[in-house]
Amino acid sequence: MFHNNYTGFAALIIVSFLFVGFVSAWQKKIRLAKFDLGINSSMNRKFQIVLIIAIIGFLFYLDFLRDYVFKNLDWRMDFQYHMEQGGSPDKYVDGTDSWMKSVLGEASSNTIYLLKYMASGIFIVIYTFISHLIMRLAYPDQNTFPFTFLLYGLGTLSMLLVFGFYFFEWSIQTKAKFYLTSMEIGHFLESSLPTLLMLLGFKIYLSSQEVKPNE
């Protein structure tokens, strides 16, 4: 139903407007916005380091939790799809964890498919918040919020832009490539990697700012 060129063009136009709006808002307001979470340089530095290590440890655990959620959603969706097509429970194995089965109940494959997108959005928000929290603890004297928001904002819009091409009337192979590419961008955003890159990238940025006055 939604897989046609008109839907594809509509999706690209919407995401393009979102891109322009986001960049404009970032330049005018977001780059100056502060979301400090009550963290400042007066906090005990040793306590900050211990807290950073603990939160990064949780961030790595979150990677496993995300993997658990999406694998079980995929397994349950696949099983339910075959049941809806008249398949026999004896022929298809449902690898879904018992707890996830109780949560999902008898949800249809289409419902679980939509839940995957909802879960992706929730995880991106969680990772954005945790990343900002770690950045604030690591650089309490700096306004790191615009830096974090820019990466996750542009990353999410890039994922949506690539996914928009999926709706065009391409061949199945081409559509699969756009879908998988957008999914990989999502995997990047829903992982600990952006946070680790931002910690290093912001340090390089601060170093470059210190060098300029001396040039």
Phi, psi and omega in degrees: 000311184268357184265084176208168184297326180296316177296319179299314179296319179298317180297316181294321179295316180298312181294324178298317177297321178296320177301309182298316179296318180295312181298318179296315179295322180295317182293324185272323187231311190296324182294344178253353183290151179234138178218076193275350177060021180076013181262131177215178185290350181283346179293142179304126187295321179296320178296321178299315181297315178298319180294319178298315180298317181295318182289322176296322176299317177295325179298318177295321178296324180298329176300317179290322179296317178298316179299319179298313182297311185287325177296318180291324175296318179296315181297315182292320179297316180296316181296314181296325178299315181293325177294322180292336178272007177093014180288161180263135177302337180283339183270328183248135181266130176261106183274008183296138177299148184300322180294317179293326177299317181293327179288315183282333180059229180256030180302140181289166179296324178294320178296316179295324177300317177291325178298328178298319179291320177297317180296322179298316179297318179297315180295322178298318178297316180297314180295323178298315181295313181296320179298316179295321179299315180294319179297320179295320179291322181286326182230070185295338181271356184248151175272093186270349184303312180299325181295313180293315183295326179295314181297310183288327178294309179293325178296316180294318179294324177296320178298317180292323180296313179296320180295331179300327179291341181296334185279347180291164183276063176274179170288162181302321181296318180292317178299320180296324180294316178295318180297313182293325178294315178297324180294322179292323175298319177298319178300321179296313181293328181263052179209174180281349185299314179303320180297314180296320178293322179292322177301316179287315182297320180290326176296317178296319179299314180296321179296321180293326178290328179286330182284324186302316181295335183272353183286000000 
